[in-house]
XYZ file of C-alpha atoms in Angstrom:
573
model
C 22.310 51.195 5.678
C 22.326 49.375 8.935
C 22.564 50.863 12.274
C 24.275 47.764 13.428
C 26.098 46.589 16.528
C 29.505 48.147 15.143
C 28.000 51.651 14.442
C 26.259 51.621 17.967
C 30.032 51.126 19.294
C 30.909 54.105 17.915
C 27.833 55.942 18.245
C 27.542 55.007 22.338
C 31.097 56.656 22.472
C 29.847 59.746 20.825
C 26.969 59.740 23.194
C 28.698 58.963 26.192
C 31.046 62.019 25.498
C 28.116 64.574 25.064
C 25.868 63.405 27.930
C 27.585 61.655 30.868
C 27.403 64.301 34.175
C 24.215 65.911 32.202
C 20.844 66.660 33.353
C 17.615 66.136 31.704
C 15.663 69.223 30.966
C 12.670 68.170 28.556
C 11.191 65.286 27.361
C 8.938 64.707 24.431
C 7.135 62.166 22.021
C 6.915 63.800 18.921
C 5.755 60.480 17.245
C 4.482 57.476 18.497
C 7.455 55.424 18.469
C 10.163 57.774 18.975
C 11.055 60.265 22.309
C 13.504 63.276 22.196
C 15.293 63.840 25.568
C 16.477 67.250 25.812
C 19.677 66.685 28.254
C 21.708 70.140 29.347
C 25.446 69.218 29.236
C 28.496 71.463 28.598
C 26.578 74.501 28.936
C 24.358 73.223 25.764
C 20.838 71.907 25.099
C 21.039 68.491 22.965
C 18.083 66.883 21.719
C 18.543 62.932 22.166
C 16.447 60.941 19.714
C 15.666 57.691 20.554
C 13.920 55.839 18.172
C 11.869 52.668 18.076
C 10.977 52.801 14.860
C 10.816 49.124 12.797
C 12.543 50.648 9.949
C 14.438 53.493 11.518
C 15.498 52.482 14.912
C 18.627 54.592 16.137
C 19.722 56.444 18.761
C 21.383 60.101 18.077
C 21.624 63.939 18.845
C 19.461 65.275 16.166
C 19.072 68.904 14.875
C 15.963 68.329 12.895
C 12.956 70.214 14.227
C 9.658 68.307 15.099
C 6.159 68.849 15.947
C 4.653 67.928 19.215
C 1.126 66.633 19.454
C -1.672 68.024 21.607
C -2.043 65.465 24.108
C 0.991 63.849 25.369
C 1.053 60.071 24.955
C 1.022 58.066 28.649
C 4.783 57.328 27.753
C 6.257 60.354 27.535
C 4.161 61.719 30.748
C 5.660 58.521 32.781
C 9.105 59.752 31.609
C 8.652 63.281 32.601
C 7.422 62.018 36.017
C 10.740 59.991 36.512
C 13.050 61.637 34.739
C 12.999 65.337 35.068
C 16.202 66.750 36.214
C 17.404 63.411 36.304
C 21.358 63.284 35.875
C 23.110 60.994 33.133
C 25.283 58.470 34.932
C 26.244 56.360 31.850
C 25.755 55.503 28.362
C 26.721 52.009 27.558
C 26.189 49.641 25.176
C 25.059 45.656 25.812
C 28.525 43.807 24.079
C 28.177 44.670 20.683
C 24.752 43.892 20.286
C 21.845 46.882 19.456
C 21.048 47.569 22.891
C 21.773 50.926 24.550
C 21.643 51.316 27.974
C 21.294 55.040 29.583
C 21.800 55.058 33.604
C 20.105 57.776 35.135
C 19.958 59.165 38.489
C 16.992 61.002 40.054
C 15.001 61.595 43.159
C 11.749 60.331 43.794
C 8.647 62.398 45.578
C 9.864 61.695 48.746
C 13.452 63.173 47.652
C 15.197 59.655 47.977
C 17.781 58.964 45.451
C 16.574 56.837 42.945
C 18.359 55.253 40.334
C 16.815 54.307 36.469
C 17.632 52.935 33.466
C 16.320 54.058 29.721
C 16.922 50.593 27.728
C 16.594 51.257 23.882
C 17.044 47.922 21.731
C 17.336 48.740 18.167
C 16.252 45.480 16.456
C 13.708 46.131 13.640
C 10.149 45.280 14.019
C 10.973 44.196 17.952
C 12.421 47.599 18.462
C 11.377 49.204 21.982
C 12.067 51.636 24.565
C 11.949 50.504 28.288
C 12.009 52.540 31.641
C 13.528 50.253 33.700
C 13.705 50.550 38.141
C 17.456 49.475 38.363
C 17.049 48.071 42.247
C 14.289 45.775 40.856
C 14.896 44.919 37.487
C 10.966 46.205 36.906
C 9.923 47.603 33.736
C 8.011 50.982 34.670
C 6.910 51.715 31.309
C 8.084 50.874 27.750
C 6.817 52.657 24.529
C 5.026 49.708 22.927
C 3.111 47.214 24.924
C 3.294 43.470 23.439
C 0.658 40.963 24.495
C 1.869 37.516 25.873
C 0.264 36.121 22.746
C 2.790 37.861 20.182
C 5.930 37.335 22.305
C 6.084 33.998 24.986
C 9.584 34.569 25.163
C 9.415 37.579 27.721
C 6.274 39.882 28.956
C 6.553 43.171 27.435
C 4.033 45.151 30.064
C 4.686 47.820 32.498
C 5.074 46.080 35.933
C 7.025 42.865 34.617
C 10.532 41.943 34.839
C 12.858 43.127 32.250
C 14.167 40.437 30.751
C 17.078 41.183 27.934
C 16.757 39.422 24.539
C 19.110 37.080 23.601
C 22.246 38.662 22.268
C 23.624 37.696 18.695
C 26.406 34.987 18.894
C 29.845 35.392 18.014
C 32.273 37.539 19.516
C 32.406 40.994 20.454
C 35.271 42.587 18.096
C 36.032 45.343 20.831
C 36.103 43.452 23.988
C 36.642 39.438 23.041
C 40.032 37.767 23.399
C 40.143 35.513 20.357
C 42.535 32.854 20.395
C 44.903 31.546 17.340
C 42.832 28.263 16.937
C 39.561 30.495 16.390
C 41.487 32.665 13.397
C 42.364 29.237 12.212
C 38.753 28.265 12.276
C 37.312 31.511 10.581
C 40.206 31.161 8.217
C 39.134 27.603 7.101
C 35.500 28.748 6.997
C 36.222 31.549 4.444
C 38.254 28.968 1.924
C 35.420 26.587 2.313
C 33.339 26.903 -1.213
C 30.055 26.112 0.949
C 30.478 29.453 2.589
C 29.427 32.786 1.827
C 32.127 34.942 3.533
C 29.589 37.773 4.591
C 27.780 34.975 6.466
C 31.200 33.585 7.992
C 32.037 37.097 9.461
C 28.351 37.820 10.669
C 28.591 34.088 12.850
C 32.350 35.078 13.828
C 31.708 38.562 15.247
C 28.644 39.861 17.141
C 26.187 42.507 15.737
C 27.271 42.997 12.279
C 25.342 44.286 9.754
C 25.636 43.339 6.151
C 27.371 46.230 4.875
C 29.936 46.067 7.824
C 30.332 41.794 7.021
C 30.513 43.109 3.445
C 33.674 45.488 3.969
C 35.369 42.622 6.234
C 35.144 40.082 3.475
C 36.368 42.234 0.690
C 39.392 43.687 2.971
C 40.424 40.074 3.721
C 39.764 38.279 0.345
C 43.318 39.026 -0.508
C 45.085 37.835 2.542
C 47.506 34.985 1.912
C 48.015 33.668 5.371
C 45.982 33.408 8.640
C 48.352 35.946 10.308
C 47.781 38.552 7.161
C 44.133 38.335 7.671
C 44.062 38.612 11.583
C 46.455 41.985 11.242
C 43.643 43.417 8.540
C 40.758 42.458 10.825
C 42.591 43.918 13.981
C 43.520 47.401 11.914
C 39.926 47.510 11.006
C 38.126 47.323 14.734
C 41.204 49.843 15.754
C 40.229 52.201 13.129
C 36.533 52.606 15.152
C 38.671 54.440 18.055
C 38.949 57.563 15.233
C 35.411 57.882 13.787
C 35.357 59.342 10.457
C 31.536 59.434 9.689
C 31.326 58.773 5.747
C 28.052 58.123 3.673
C 28.730 56.450 0.038
C 27.298 53.636 -2.166
C 28.013 49.920 -1.514
C 26.342 47.571 -4.011
C 24.381 50.060 -5.752
C 22.758 51.178 -2.158
C 23.361 54.314 -0.046
C 25.201 53.044 3.260
C 26.764 55.325 5.807
C 29.646 53.781 8.148
C 31.164 55.512 11.500
C 34.650 55.267 9.264
C 35.476 55.103 5.789
C 34.780 51.608 3.993
C 36.822 50.915 1.147
C 33.580 49.477 -0.462
C 32.088 52.582 -0.786
C 31.594 53.825 -4.394
C 30.366 56.920 -6.330
C 30.525 60.040 -4.398
C 31.727 59.459 -0.690
C 30.768 62.286 1.641
C 33.147 61.847 4.602
C 32.743 66.157 5.699
C 30.739 65.406 8.569
C 32.058 66.458 12.288
C 29.700 63.924 14.203
C 27.850 60.544 13.867
C 24.644 62.081 14.638
C 25.243 64.882 12.096
C 25.500 62.609 9.482
C 22.448 60.757 10.423
C 20.422 63.681 10.355
C 21.510 64.228 6.947
C 21.198 60.617 5.730
C 17.736 59.926 7.787
C 16.264 63.113 7.372
C 14.154 62.875 4.202
C 13.096 59.351 4.474
C 12.251 59.689 8.600
C 10.223 62.630 7.936
C 8.545 60.678 5.161
C 7.986 57.660 7.485
C 6.633 59.922 10.363
C 4.362 61.401 8.135
C 2.770 58.376 6.898
C 2.600 56.977 10.562
C 0.675 60.049 11.385
C -1.577 60.270 8.365
C -2.241 56.487 7.528
C -5.821 56.626 8.362
C -6.279 60.100 6.931
C -4.913 58.960 3.384
C -6.891 55.514 3.550
C -10.060 57.800 4.219
C -8.792 60.069 1.172
C -8.169 57.594 -1.474
C -11.671 55.730 -0.432
C -13.457 59.022 -0.894
C -11.377 59.656 -4.056
C -12.452 56.183 -5.468
C -15.805 56.615 -4.539
C -16.221 60.179 -6.544
C -14.147 58.825 -9.530
C -16.875 56.104 -9.853
C -19.530 58.612 -9.522
C -17.864 60.999 -11.869
C -17.636 58.083 -14.780
C -21.271 56.983 -13.956
C -22.275 60.554 -14.604
C -20.660 61.138 -17.633
C -21.976 57.993 -18.961
C -25.244 59.414 -18.340
C -24.641 62.547 -19.454
C -23.673 61.152 -23.080
C -26.888 59.439 -23.078
C -29.186 62.227 -22.259
C -27.261 64.492 -24.825
C -29.024 62.140 -27.603
C -32.634 63.708 -26.452
C -33.390 65.416 -29.507
C -32.836 61.978 -31.461
C -35.382 60.489 -29.056
C -38.023 63.591 -29.477
C -37.570 63.044 -33.303
C -38.788 59.344 -33.219
C -41.495 60.015 -31.072
C -42.817 62.761 -33.201
C -42.632 60.191 -36.593
C -43.984 57.432 -34.633
C -47.058 60.052 -34.097
C -47.248 60.973 -37.557
C -47.173 57.617 -38.949
C -48.973 56.082 -36.460
C -51.549 54.263 -38.864
C -48.400 52.476 -40.893
C -46.893 51.079 -37.548
C -48.163 47.384 -37.203
C -49.025 45.763 -34.138
C -46.792 43.976 -31.927
C -43.903 44.743 -34.006
C -40.142 45.078 -32.626
C -39.381 48.040 -35.047
C -40.395 49.811 -38.028
C -38.581 51.841 -40.553
C -40.209 55.214 -41.580
C -39.251 58.528 -43.464
C -37.584 61.125 -41.630
C -39.080 64.450 -42.506
C -35.976 65.870 -40.375
C -33.784 64.770 -42.824
C -35.016 64.789 -46.622
C -37.499 61.445 -45.489
C -34.415 59.429 -45.510
C -35.711 55.987 -43.893
C -35.124 55.854 -40.243
C -35.393 52.522 -38.175
C -36.977 53.010 -34.924
C -37.136 50.231 -32.050
C -40.384 49.526 -30.487
C -41.803 47.466 -27.930
C -43.972 44.612 -28.933
C -46.094 44.825 -25.691
C -47.083 48.237 -26.231
C -49.301 50.036 -28.842
C -47.992 52.075 -31.528
C -49.191 55.253 -29.694
C -47.945 54.065 -26.174
C -44.317 53.394 -28.170
C -44.621 57.106 -29.047
C -45.484 57.934 -25.708
C -42.300 56.056 -24.200
C -40.396 58.138 -26.488
C -41.418 61.534 -25.474
C -41.251 60.250 -22.043
C -37.992 59.490 -22.447
C -37.283 62.910 -24.124
C -38.500 64.869 -21.195
C -36.219 62.674 -18.604
C -32.866 63.309 -20.678
C -34.022 66.808 -21.013
C -34.052 67.244 -17.380
C -31.031 65.298 -16.864
C -28.799 67.072 -18.791
C -29.711 70.533 -16.476
C -29.246 68.066 -13.197
C -26.558 65.789 -14.710
C -24.532 68.836 -15.780
C -24.272 70.220 -12.381
C -23.361 67.018 -10.832
C -20.440 66.694 -13.095
C -19.183 70.020 -12.045
C -19.662 69.415 -8.254
C -18.234 66.110 -8.400
C -15.142 67.402 -10.691
C -14.844 70.299 -8.060
C -14.709 67.719 -5.231
C -12.457 65.310 -6.733
C -10.115 68.503 -7.885
C -9.982 69.449 -4.310
C -9.378 65.797 -2.554
C -6.419 65.157 -5.196
C -5.333 68.511 -4.050
C -5.419 67.777 -0.314
C -3.721 64.300 -1.054
C -0.853 66.140 -3.077
C -0.458 68.123 0.192
C -0.110 65.263 1.973
C 2.242 63.760 0.166
C 4.583 67.206 0.143
C 4.019 68.329 3.692
C 5.607 67.605 6.664
C 4.534 65.643 9.941
C 3.405 69.029 11.668
C 1.343 69.882 8.628
C -0.869 66.565 9.168
C -2.772 68.116 11.842
C -3.875 70.943 9.627
C -5.282 68.891 7.231
C -7.041 66.806 9.663
C -8.925 69.871 10.617
C -9.911 70.656 7.605
C -11.148 67.428 6.560
C -13.148 67.028 9.992
C -14.765 70.612 8.678
C -15.225 69.691 5.184
C -17.059 66.241 6.859
C -14.878 63.756 4.928
C -13.767 62.408 8.191
C -15.177 62.345 11.472
C -14.058 64.358 14.488
C -13.307 62.632 17.603
C -16.007 63.342 19.881
C -13.823 62.158 23.095
C -11.418 65.269 22.176
C -12.578 68.779 23.525
C -13.940 71.634 21.661
C -11.391 73.979 21.353
C -10.216 76.962 19.178
C -8.473 76.021 16.013
C -4.736 76.992 16.089
C -3.575 76.988 12.852
C 0.298 76.092 12.352
C 1.973 79.617 10.645
C 3.129 79.095 7.042
C 6.690 78.246 6.855
C 9.255 81.111 5.894
C 12.210 80.773 3.547
C 14.606 83.717 2.571
C 15.563 84.540 -1.326
C 19.416 84.896 -2.062
C 18.928 88.851 -1.667
C 17.505 88.338 1.653
C 13.704 88.799 0.609
C 11.078 86.961 2.858
C 9.218 83.995 1.340
C 6.373 82.234 3.083
C 4.878 79.066 1.808
C 1.302 77.566 2.991
C 1.614 73.773 3.195
C -2.108 72.961 3.410
C -5.472 74.711 2.510
C -5.933 76.295 5.751
C -2.740 77.786 5.902
C -3.135 78.826 2.070
C -6.221 80.798 3.053
C -4.347 82.480 5.944
C -1.584 83.453 4.064
C -3.158 84.769 1.284
C -6.331 86.413 2.687
C -5.087 87.574 6.178
C -1.284 87.731 6.376
C -0.264 88.876 2.699
C -0.354 92.270 2.020
C -2.083 93.444 -1.065
C 1.111 94.873 -2.848
C 2.814 91.214 -1.968
C 3.594 89.051 -5.041
C 1.350 85.605 -5.037
C 2.314 82.266 -6.610
C 0.834 79.031 -7.460
C 1.599 76.038 -9.994
C -0.605 76.443 -12.924
C -3.322 73.757 -12.989
C -1.457 72.055 -10.520
C -2.370 71.303 -6.514
C 0.226 73.089 -4.590
C 0.908 75.512 -2.184
C 0.177 79.538 -1.968
C 3.657 81.186 -1.878
C 3.994 84.905 -1.138
C 7.199 86.936 -1.590
C 6.960 89.852 1.078
C 7.991 92.480 -1.211
C 5.759 94.913 -3.965
C 9.005 95.067 -6.073
C 10.686 91.572 -5.816
C 13.829 90.869 -8.175
C 13.411 88.834 -11.256
C 15.856 86.225 -9.440
C 13.323 86.479 -5.804
C 10.495 85.658 -8.429
C 12.254 82.382 -9.927
C 13.270 81.323 -6.530
C 9.878 81.683 -5.175
C 8.397 79.916 -8.102
C 10.903 76.779 -7.689
C 9.286 76.701 -3.871
C 5.885 77.004 -5.468
C 7.073 73.950 -8.005
C 8.812 71.714 -5.041
C 5.580 72.249 -2.596
C 3.296 71.157 -5.055
C 1.926 67.519 -7.223
C 4.628 68.485 -9.844
C 7.757 68.308 -7.405
C 9.327 65.476 -9.331
C 8.799 67.373 -12.796
C 10.689 69.527 -14.699
C 9.626 73.049 -16.539
C 6.682 73.335 -14.348
C 4.410 76.420 -14.841
C 3.901 78.649 -12.114
C 1.480 81.573 -12.169
C 2.264 84.833 -10.076
C 0.075 87.955 -9.830
C -0.175 90.766 -7.188
C -2.373 89.625 -4.035
C -5.037 92.380 -4.648
C -5.911 90.473 -8.261
C -6.954 87.367 -5.629
C -10.314 86.658 -4.725
C -12.271 83.802 -3.051
C -15.396 83.007 -4.100
C -18.362 83.040 -1.460
C -18.868 79.237 -0.223
C -15.286 77.975 -2.336
C -13.665 75.133 -0.733
C -10.500 75.859 1.683
C -7.790 76.744 -0.400
C -9.558 77.599 -3.547
C -9.156 81.324 -4.976
C -9.701 83.147 -8.310
C -7.483 85.590 -10.344
C -6.698 87.866 -13.169
C -3.807 89.329 -15.060
C -1.194 87.029 -13.689
C 1.909 85.847 -15.749
C 3.707 82.479 -16.024
C 7.113 81.275 -15.342
C 8.645 77.858 -16.078
C 10.778 76.204 -13.390
C 12.426 73.018 -12.461
C 11.729 72.028 -8.664
C 15.532 72.108 -6.854
C 15.688 70.437 -3.492
C 19.005 71.772 -2.880
C 17.911 75.222 -3.321
C 14.984 74.728 -0.751
C 17.440 73.592 2.079
C 19.802 76.477 1.211
C 16.734 78.766 1.521
C 15.589 77.364 4.978
C 19.219 77.531 6.238
C 19.185 81.268 5.877
C 16.461 81.772 8.596
């Protein structure tokens, strides 16, 4: 799974064919290290994703929906200032390394022509995106500022001169002239048992990921001469002229490539029309999960802290409740001591007396030697009264703490199964509940809750799914009709699901139940119980937490979540 120089070579050709001659119409930054540049070209708007994400750095056309932050970051504001209505002059790769250069022509505030560069360096944790003034090579802005202490090789701050990173060594497989001596040298290295073939090819050619180098090693290992090896390698690079996007397994890992690799095993998927379409399929779920955890990292940390605190509190309360349940035994010991007060020796640590509540069976009672017998008896009565009062108080505290813990674990489950666009709603909810602090710097404005997501059953019936508690309340209590059918996983945190039909078919109920199971904490389970009932039978108690409702007369169906079904119901929109 590497977006290496070889793959970027093929992707650059796809992007150049699509974008050269096009015009920038919109720029957005939905996530901290990713931008979407929408370019109008060939009578269509194409969203170009440029990512400096350490584990997912790439450049591609994307159709995956995204949510924009309410406040635009500084980087995207600068891009809008310089690049709106700019024309795309060229899309190029720097040799065969992981650097993409997009040349743009715009006009400044005075109307004068201005040439700019958008450079994307896709190099793991060193990935970055730059806006460069072409004439002076000055960095106007970059998506990730790096202090001089962290990078002494070059200054990565606005206003600095752009210095290209040191390129990978080796021949550019698509441009270099390789001599016979060079081929002979690599042949000798491959047949030196001290060398690993994968490493040899990565050193010989520039910009090769491990997967591509392994493919070359496997293709050439049966070559019987330098000439045969040269032909195999040359044919391999020439095949990149006609890409065939492919996903398959290599060494038990899912990989992607611009052409079919012979080392791909298992189920190989090569029915993609574009490299970008393949990347949407390959990165879709992982990218969404990564973006979500970027947005929710602080929120998750706070949630886990509060959950652990409540778990400790619950454990202590349970211990106190168990101890308080022995209140009657404490009272009996006090009464027996008072009855046989004269028989209790002074300064004793314990005494055995007949228990008149149990056929005068002997009962051993612990004593404090520093207290008189009467005061020891009084001590038991005081403890009895304390335990008796504690039973009432602790029981209430147990119920409240357990309810709080159930609520928090439910919210945690919503973060895990939700999407990046749902995180802001969850953050607002936790601020309202006092679990996280609201940002005082942000201006208070009317809270706008994202609408529930809409799906369609096989027969076309609309099904709505709330992804968090605020959406759940809005969906169930305000949007749904009384005759609609409501679904939720039984005793498991999850989404409220509404079938917008008074009499849905059994097949629609089954599909909606699978949606409820998929968008719940039981996503990875099988035979998940899902309750369903008419909305008119749903009630929210006064003062209840967001998302909490009670209901009666429900039926239960058991289903197994299916991701493929969820995607099919999404695509029917």
